[in-house]
PDB file of C-alpha atoms in Angstrom:
ATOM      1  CA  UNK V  12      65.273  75.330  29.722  1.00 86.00           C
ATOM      2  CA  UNK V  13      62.930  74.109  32.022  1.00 90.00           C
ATOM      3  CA  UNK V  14      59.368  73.835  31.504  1.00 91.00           C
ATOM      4  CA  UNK V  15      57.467  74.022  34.976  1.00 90.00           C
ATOM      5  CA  UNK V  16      54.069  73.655  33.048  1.00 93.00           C
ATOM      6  CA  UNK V  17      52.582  74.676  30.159  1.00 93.00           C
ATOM      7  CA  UNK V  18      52.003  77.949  30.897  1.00 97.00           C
ATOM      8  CA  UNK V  19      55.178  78.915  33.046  1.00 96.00           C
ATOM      9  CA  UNK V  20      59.102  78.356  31.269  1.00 96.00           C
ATOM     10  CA  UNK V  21      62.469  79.003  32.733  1.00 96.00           C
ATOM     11  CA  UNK V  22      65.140  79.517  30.180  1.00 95.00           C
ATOM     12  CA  UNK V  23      67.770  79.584  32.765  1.00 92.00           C
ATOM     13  CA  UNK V  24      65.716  77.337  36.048  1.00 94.00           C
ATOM     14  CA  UNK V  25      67.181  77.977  39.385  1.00 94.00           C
ATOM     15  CA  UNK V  26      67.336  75.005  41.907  1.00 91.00           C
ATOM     16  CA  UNK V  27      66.958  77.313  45.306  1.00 91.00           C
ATOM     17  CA  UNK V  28      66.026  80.695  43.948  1.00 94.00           C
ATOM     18  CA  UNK V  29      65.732  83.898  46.642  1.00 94.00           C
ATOM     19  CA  UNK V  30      63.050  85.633  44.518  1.00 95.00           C
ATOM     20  CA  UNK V  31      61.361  85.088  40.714  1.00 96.00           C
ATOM     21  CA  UNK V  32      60.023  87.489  38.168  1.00 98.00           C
ATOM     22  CA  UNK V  33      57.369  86.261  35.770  1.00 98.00           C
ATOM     23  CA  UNK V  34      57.416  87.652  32.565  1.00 98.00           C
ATOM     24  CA  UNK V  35      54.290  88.379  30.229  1.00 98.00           C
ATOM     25  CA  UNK V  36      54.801  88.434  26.450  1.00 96.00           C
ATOM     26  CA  UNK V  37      53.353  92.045  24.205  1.00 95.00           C
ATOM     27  CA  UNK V  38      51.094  90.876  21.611  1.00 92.00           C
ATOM     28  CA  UNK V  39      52.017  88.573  19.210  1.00 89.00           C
ATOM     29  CA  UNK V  40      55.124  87.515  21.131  1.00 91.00           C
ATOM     30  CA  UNK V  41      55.929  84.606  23.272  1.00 93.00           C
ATOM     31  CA  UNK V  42      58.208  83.661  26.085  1.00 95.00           C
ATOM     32  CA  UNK V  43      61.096  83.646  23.657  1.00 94.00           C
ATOM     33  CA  UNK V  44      61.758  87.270  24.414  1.00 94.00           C
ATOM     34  CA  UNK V  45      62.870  86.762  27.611  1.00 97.00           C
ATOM     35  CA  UNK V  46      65.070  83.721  26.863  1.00 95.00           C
ATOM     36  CA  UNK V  47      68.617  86.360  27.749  1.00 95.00           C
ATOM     37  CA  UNK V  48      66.904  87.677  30.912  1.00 96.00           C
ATOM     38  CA  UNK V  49      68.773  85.636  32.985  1.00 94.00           C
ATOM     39  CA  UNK V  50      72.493  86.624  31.550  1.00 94.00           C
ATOM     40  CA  UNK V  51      71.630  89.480  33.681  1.00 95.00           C
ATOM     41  CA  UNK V  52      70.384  88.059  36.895  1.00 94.00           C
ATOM     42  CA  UNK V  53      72.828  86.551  39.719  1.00 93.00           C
ATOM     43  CA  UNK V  54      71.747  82.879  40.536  1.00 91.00           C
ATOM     44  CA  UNK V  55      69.494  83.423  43.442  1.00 92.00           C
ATOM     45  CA  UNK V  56      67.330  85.618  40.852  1.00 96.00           C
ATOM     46  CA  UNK V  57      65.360  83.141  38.704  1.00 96.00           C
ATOM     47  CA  UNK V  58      63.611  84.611  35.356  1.00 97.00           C
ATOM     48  CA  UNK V  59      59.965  82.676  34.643  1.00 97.00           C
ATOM     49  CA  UNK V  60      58.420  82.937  31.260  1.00 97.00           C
ATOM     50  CA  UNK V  61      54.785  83.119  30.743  1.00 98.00           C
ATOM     51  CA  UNK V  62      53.668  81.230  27.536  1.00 97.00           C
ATOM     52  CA  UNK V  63      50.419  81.684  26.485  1.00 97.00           C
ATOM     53  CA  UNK V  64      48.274  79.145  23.836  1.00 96.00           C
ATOM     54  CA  UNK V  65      48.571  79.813  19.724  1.00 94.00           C
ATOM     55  CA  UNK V  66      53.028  80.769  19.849  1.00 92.00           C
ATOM     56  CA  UNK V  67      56.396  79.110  20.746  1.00 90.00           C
ATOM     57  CA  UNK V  68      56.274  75.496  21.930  1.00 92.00           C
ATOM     58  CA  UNK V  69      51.967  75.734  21.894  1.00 93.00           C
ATOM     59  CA  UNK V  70      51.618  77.051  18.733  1.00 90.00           C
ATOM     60  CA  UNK V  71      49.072  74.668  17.477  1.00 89.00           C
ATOM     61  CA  UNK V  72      47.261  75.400  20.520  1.00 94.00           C
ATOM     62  CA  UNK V  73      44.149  77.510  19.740  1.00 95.00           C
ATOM     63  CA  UNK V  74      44.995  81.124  21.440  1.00 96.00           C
ATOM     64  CA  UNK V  75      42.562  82.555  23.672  1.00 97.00           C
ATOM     65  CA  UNK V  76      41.065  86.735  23.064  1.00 96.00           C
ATOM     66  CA  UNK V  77      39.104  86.206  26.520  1.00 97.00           C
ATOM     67  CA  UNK V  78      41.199  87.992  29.469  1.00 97.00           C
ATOM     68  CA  UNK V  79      39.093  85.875  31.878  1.00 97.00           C
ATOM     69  CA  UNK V  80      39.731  83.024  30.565  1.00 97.00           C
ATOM     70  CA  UNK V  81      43.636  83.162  30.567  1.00 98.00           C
ATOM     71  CA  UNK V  82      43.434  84.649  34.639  1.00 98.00           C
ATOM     72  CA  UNK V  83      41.847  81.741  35.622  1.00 96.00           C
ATOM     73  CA  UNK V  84      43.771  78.759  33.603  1.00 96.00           C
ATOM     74  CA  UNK V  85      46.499  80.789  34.518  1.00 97.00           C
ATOM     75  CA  UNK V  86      45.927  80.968  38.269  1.00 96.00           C
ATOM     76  CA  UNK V  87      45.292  77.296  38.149  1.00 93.00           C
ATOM     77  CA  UNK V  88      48.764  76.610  37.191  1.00 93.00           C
ATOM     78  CA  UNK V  89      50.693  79.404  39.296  1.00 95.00           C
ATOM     79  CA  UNK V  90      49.318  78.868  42.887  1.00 89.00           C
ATOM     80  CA  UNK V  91      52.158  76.496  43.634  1.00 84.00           C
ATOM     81  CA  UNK V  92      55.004  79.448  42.655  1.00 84.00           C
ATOM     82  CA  UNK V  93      53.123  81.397  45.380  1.00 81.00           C
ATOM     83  CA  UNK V  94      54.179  79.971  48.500  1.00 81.00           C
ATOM     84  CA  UNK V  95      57.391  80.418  49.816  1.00 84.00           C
ATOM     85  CA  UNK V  96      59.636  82.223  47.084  1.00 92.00           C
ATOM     86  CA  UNK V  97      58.968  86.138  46.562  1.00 94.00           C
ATOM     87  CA  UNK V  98      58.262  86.775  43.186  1.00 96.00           C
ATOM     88  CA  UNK V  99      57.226  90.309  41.466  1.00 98.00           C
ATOM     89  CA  UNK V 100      55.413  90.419  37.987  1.00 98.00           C
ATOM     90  CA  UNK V 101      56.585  92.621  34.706  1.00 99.00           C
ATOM     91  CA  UNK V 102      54.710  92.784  31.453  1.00 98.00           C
ATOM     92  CA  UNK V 103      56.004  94.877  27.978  1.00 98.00           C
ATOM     93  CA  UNK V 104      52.852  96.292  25.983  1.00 96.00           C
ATOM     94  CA  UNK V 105      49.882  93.978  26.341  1.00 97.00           C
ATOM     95  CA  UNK V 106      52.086  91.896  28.818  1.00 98.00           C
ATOM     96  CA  UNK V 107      51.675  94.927  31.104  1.00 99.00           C
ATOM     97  CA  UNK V 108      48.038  94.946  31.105  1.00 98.00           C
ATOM     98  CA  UNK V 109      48.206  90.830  31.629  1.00 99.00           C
ATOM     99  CA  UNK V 110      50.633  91.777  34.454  1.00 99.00           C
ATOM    100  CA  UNK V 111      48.482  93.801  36.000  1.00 99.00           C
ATOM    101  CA  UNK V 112      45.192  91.764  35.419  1.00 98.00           C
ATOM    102  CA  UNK V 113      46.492  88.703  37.010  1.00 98.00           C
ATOM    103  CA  UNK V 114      47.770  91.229  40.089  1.00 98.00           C
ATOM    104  CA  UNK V 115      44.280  91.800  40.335  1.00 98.00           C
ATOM    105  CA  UNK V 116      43.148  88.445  40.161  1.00 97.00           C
ATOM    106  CA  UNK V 117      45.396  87.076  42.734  1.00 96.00           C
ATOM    107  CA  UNK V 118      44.787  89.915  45.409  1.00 96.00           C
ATOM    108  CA  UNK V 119      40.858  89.200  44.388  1.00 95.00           C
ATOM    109  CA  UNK V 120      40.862  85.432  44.637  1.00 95.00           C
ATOM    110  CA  UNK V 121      43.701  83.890  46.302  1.00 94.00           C
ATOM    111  CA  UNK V 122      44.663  87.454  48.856  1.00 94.00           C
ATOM    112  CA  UNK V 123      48.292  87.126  46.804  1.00 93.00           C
ATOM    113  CA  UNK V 124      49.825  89.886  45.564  1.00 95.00           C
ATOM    114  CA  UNK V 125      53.586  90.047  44.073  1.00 97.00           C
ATOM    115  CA  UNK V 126      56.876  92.102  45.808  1.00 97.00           C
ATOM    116  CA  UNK V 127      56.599  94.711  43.418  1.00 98.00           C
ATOM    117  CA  UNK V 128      55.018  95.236  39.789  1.00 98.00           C
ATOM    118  CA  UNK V 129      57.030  96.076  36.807  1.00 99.00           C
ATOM    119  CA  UNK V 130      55.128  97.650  33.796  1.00 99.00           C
ATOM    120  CA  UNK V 131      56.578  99.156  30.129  1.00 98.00           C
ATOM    121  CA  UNK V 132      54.944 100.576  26.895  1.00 97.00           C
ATOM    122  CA  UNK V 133      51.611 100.491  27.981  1.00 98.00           C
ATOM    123  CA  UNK V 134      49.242 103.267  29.144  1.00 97.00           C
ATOM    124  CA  UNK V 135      47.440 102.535  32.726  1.00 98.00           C
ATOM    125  CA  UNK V 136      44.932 100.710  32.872  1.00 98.00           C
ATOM    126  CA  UNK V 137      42.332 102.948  33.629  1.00 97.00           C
ATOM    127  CA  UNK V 138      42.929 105.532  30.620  1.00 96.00           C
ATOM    128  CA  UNK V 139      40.963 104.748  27.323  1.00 92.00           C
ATOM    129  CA  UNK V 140      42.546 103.938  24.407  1.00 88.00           C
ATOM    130  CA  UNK V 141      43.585 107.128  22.405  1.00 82.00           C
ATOM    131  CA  UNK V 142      42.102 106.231  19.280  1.00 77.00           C
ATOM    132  CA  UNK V 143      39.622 103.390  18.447  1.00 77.00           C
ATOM    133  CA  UNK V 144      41.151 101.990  15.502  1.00 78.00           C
ATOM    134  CA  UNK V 145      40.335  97.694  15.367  1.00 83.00           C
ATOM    135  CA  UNK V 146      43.369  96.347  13.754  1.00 82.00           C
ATOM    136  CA  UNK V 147      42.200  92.389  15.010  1.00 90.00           C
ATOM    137  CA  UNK V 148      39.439  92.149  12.443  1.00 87.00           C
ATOM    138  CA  UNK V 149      41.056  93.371   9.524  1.00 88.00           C
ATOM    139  CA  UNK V 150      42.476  91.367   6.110  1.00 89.00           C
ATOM    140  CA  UNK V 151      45.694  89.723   6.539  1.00 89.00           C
ATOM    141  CA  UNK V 152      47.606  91.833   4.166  1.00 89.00           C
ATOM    142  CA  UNK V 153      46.363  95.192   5.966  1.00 90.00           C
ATOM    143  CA  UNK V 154      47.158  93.534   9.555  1.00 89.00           C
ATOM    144  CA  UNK V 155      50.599  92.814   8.162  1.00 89.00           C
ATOM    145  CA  UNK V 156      51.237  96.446   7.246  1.00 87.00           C
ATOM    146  CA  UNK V 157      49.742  97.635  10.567  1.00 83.00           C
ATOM    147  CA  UNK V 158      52.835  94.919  12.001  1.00 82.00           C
ATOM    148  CA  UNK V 159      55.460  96.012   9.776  1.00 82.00           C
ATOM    149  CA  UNK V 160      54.711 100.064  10.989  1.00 80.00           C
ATOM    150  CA  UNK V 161      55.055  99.206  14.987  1.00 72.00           C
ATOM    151  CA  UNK V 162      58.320  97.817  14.071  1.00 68.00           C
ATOM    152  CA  UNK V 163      58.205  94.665  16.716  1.00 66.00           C
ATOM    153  CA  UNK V 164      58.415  92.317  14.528  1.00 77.00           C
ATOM    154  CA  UNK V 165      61.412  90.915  12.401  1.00 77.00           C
ATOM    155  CA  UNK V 166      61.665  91.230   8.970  1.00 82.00           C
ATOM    156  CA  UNK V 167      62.441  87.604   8.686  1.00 86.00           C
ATOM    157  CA  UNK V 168      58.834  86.909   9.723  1.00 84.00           C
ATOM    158  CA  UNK V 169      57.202  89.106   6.522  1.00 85.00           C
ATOM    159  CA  UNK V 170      59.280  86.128   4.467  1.00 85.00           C
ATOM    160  CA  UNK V 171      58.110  82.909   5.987  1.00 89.00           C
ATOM    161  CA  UNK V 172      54.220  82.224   4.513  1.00 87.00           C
ATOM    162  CA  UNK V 173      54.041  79.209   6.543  1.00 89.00           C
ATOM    163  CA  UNK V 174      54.730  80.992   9.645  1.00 85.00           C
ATOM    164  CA  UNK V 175      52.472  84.033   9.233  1.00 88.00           C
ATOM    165  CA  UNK V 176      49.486  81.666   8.523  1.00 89.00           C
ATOM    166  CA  UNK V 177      50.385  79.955  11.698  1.00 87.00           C
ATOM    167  CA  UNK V 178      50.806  82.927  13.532  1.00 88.00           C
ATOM    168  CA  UNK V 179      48.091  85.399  12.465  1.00 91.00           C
ATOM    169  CA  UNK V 180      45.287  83.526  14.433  1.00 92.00           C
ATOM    170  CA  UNK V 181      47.251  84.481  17.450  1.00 94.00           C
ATOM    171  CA  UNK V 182      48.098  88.130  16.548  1.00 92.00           C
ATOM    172  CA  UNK V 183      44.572  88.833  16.194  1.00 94.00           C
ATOM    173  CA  UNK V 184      43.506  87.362  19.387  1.00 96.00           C
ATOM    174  CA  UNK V 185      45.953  89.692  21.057  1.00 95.00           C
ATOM    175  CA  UNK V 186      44.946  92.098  19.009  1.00 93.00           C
ATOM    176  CA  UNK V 187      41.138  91.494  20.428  1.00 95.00           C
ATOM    177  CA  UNK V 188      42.312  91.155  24.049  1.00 96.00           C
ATOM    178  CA  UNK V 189      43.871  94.282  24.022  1.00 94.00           C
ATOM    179  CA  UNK V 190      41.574  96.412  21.912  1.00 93.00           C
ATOM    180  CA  UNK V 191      38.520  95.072  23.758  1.00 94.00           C
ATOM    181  CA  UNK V 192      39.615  95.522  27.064  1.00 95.00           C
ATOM    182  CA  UNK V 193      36.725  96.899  29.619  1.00 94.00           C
ATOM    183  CA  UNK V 194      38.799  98.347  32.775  1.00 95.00           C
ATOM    184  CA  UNK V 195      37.127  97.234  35.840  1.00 92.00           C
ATOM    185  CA  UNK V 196      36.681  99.612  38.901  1.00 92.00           C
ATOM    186  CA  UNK V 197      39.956  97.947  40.892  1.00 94.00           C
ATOM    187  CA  UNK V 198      41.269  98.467  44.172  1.00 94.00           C
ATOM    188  CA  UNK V 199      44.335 100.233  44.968  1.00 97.00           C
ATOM    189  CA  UNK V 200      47.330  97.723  44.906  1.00 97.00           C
ATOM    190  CA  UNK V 201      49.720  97.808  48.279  1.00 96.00           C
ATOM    191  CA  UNK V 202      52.673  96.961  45.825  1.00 97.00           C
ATOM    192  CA  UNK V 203      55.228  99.359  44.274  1.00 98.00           C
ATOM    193  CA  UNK V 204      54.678  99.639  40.716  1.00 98.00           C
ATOM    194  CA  UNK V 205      57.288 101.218  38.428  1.00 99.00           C
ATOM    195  CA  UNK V 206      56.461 102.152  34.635  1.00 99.00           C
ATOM    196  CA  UNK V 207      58.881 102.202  32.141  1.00 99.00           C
ATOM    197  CA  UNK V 208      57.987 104.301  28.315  1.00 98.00           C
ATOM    198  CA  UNK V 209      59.946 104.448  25.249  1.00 97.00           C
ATOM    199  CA  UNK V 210      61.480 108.310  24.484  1.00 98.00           C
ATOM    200  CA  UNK V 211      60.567 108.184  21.090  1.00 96.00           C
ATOM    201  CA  UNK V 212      57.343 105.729  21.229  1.00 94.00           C
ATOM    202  CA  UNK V 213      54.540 106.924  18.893  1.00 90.00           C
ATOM    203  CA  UNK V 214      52.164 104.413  20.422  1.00 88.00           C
ATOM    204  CA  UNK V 215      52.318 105.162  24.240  1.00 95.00           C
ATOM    205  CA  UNK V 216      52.789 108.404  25.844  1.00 96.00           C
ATOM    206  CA  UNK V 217      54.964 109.670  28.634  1.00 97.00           C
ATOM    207  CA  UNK V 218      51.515 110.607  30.539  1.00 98.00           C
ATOM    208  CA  UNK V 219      50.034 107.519  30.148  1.00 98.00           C
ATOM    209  CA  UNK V 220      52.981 106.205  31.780  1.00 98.00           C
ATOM    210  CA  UNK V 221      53.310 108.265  34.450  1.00 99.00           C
ATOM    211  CA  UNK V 222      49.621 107.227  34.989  1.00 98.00           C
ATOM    212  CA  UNK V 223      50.365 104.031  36.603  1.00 99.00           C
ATOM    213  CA  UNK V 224      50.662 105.769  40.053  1.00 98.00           C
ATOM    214  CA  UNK V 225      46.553 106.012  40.235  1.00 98.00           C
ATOM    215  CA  UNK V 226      46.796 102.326  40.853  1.00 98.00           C
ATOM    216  CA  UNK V 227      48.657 101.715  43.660  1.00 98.00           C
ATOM    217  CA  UNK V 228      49.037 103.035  47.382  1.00 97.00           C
ATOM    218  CA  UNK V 229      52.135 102.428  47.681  1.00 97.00           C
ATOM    219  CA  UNK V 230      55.521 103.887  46.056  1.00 97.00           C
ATOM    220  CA  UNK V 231      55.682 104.794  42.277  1.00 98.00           C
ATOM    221  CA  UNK V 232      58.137 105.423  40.033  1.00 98.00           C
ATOM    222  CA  UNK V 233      58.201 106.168  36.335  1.00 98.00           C
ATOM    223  CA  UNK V 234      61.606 105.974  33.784  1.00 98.00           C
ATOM    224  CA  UNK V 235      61.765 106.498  29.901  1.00 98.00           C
ATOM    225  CA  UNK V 236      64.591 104.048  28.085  1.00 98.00           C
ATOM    226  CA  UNK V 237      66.002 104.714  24.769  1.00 98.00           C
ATOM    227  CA  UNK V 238      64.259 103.625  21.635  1.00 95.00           C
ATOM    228  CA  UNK V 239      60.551 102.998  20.318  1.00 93.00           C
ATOM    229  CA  UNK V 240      57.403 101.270  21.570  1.00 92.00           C
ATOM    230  CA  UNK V 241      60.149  98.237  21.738  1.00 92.00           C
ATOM    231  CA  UNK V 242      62.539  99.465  23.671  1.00 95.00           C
ATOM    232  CA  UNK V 243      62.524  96.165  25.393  1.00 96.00           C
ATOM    233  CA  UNK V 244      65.026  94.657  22.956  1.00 94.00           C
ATOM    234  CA  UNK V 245      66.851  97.744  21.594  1.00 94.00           C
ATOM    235  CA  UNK V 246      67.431  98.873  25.327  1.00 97.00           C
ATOM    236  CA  UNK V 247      66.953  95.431  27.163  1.00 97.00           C
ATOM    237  CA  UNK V 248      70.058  95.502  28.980  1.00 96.00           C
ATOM    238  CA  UNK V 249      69.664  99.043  30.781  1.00 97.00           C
ATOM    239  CA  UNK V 250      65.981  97.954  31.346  1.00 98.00           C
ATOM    240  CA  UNK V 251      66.727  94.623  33.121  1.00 98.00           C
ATOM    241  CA  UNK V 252      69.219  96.908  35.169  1.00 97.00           C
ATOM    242  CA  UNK V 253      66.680  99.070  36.563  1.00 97.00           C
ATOM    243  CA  UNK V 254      64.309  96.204  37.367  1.00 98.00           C
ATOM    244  CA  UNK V 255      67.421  94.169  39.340  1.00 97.00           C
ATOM    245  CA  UNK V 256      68.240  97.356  41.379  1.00 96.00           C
ATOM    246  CA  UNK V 257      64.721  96.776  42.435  1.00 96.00           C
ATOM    247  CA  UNK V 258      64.671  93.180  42.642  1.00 95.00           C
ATOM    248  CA  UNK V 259      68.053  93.284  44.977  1.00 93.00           C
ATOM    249  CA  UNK V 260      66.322  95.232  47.377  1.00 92.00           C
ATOM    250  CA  UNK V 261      63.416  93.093  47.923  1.00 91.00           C
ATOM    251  CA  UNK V 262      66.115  90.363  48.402  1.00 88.00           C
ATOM    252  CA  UNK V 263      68.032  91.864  50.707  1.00 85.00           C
ATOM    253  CA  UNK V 264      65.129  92.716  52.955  1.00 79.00           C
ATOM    254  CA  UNK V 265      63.869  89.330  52.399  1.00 68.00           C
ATOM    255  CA  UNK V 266      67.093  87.949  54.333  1.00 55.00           C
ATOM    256  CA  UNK V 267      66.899  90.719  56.842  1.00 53.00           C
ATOM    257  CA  UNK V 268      63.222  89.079  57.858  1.00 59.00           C
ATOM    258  CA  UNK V 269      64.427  85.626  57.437  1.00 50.00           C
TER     259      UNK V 269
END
């Protein structure tokens, strides 16, 4: 593993890589998730972790519920991946949204915007929640029911006190983020952006999904894995797939212009 920075971990680094994709954690999760990603990569592909404050190797960090806040510590730490090497973004759940925030925020500040942005078990953007339950604020014992129902977290977990006192403070600020978000009036992006959505996800719908192409201009497409809202683990290796088909093309053209 190689740690570039705090906020940006390789699991398998790559000395010369042809392109990257950064990967944002759902709430609650960390760059851990991605740690097989690159069993299914060739070695000019290198998989990039983002780790945010309050889980994995910053636990004791404080986390951070202000979206603004993580763009811009985050852009402060991811200019230097910017220049040179294609890279193209994915996010799973609230890692979409993060995804596609920081999109934003690099096309707004720095006139950067990724190959190509990969998005799964999240509605777009733009469409309000579909309920307006707050889950962040409640007692720990009804938060941990509300965990153990979405089914994205291991039952191990539920056993380790310790852990779960360490980790709630973290959960809910995800929790916040995500059920405080304000859309803001965005440009179109000039990127492709493909959605991915669970077939049997109780959480996000197939619409919601296919609502990603009101934010871009350029191509769209929209595919529904196996499994629940995380599908990213029960289906992981026929999602990665998808995303490398992808991934290869923007290589190959990349050595066509070179």
């Amino acid at each position: 593993m190689k740690k570039y920075n705090s906020w940006i971990v390789s699991f398998y680094p790559v000395a010369t890589p042809r392109l990257r994709i950064f990967c944002f954690p759902y709430a609650g999760g960390n760059a851990i998730a991605y740690k097989d990603w690159g069993d299914y990569f060739p070695e000019d592909i290198e998989v990039c972790c983002i780790q945010l404050p309050g889980r994995g190797d910053r636990l004791l960090e404080s986390p951070i519920s202000s979206l603004p806040v993580i763009m811009e510590k985050l852009g402060e730490c991811f200019l230097d991946f910017a220049k040179g090497i294609p890279f193209v973004f994915f996010g799973h759940s609230m890692g979409a949204l993060l995804a596609f925030e920081f999109t934003q925020y690099l096309k707004k500040h720095h006139q950067i915007e990724p190959e190509a942005l990969f998005v799964s078990a999240h509605r777009a953007p733009y469409l309000p929640r579909k309920d307006n339950s707050i889950y962040y604020n409640l007692p720990d014992d009804e938060l941990l029911m509300r965990l153990k129902e979405l089914n994205g977290t291991p039952d191990w977990f539920f056993n380790e006190p310790e852990l779960v006192k360490l980790s709630l403070p973290t959960i809910k600020a995800d929790l916040e983020l995500c059920e405080c978000y304000s859309y803001q009036d965005y440009p179109l992006l000039n990127i492709p952006v493909y959605a991915f959505g669970g077939t049997r996800d109780p959480e996000i719908s197939e619409d919601s999904i296919k609502a990603w192409e009101k934010h871009t201009m350029s191509e769209f497409h929209a595919k529904f894995l196996p499994g629940d809202h995380f599908f990213l683990h029960s289906s992981e290796e026929l999602l990665v797939s998808e995303i490398y088909k992808v991934m290869r093309k923007i290589v190959l053209s990349s050595v066509k212009q070179s």
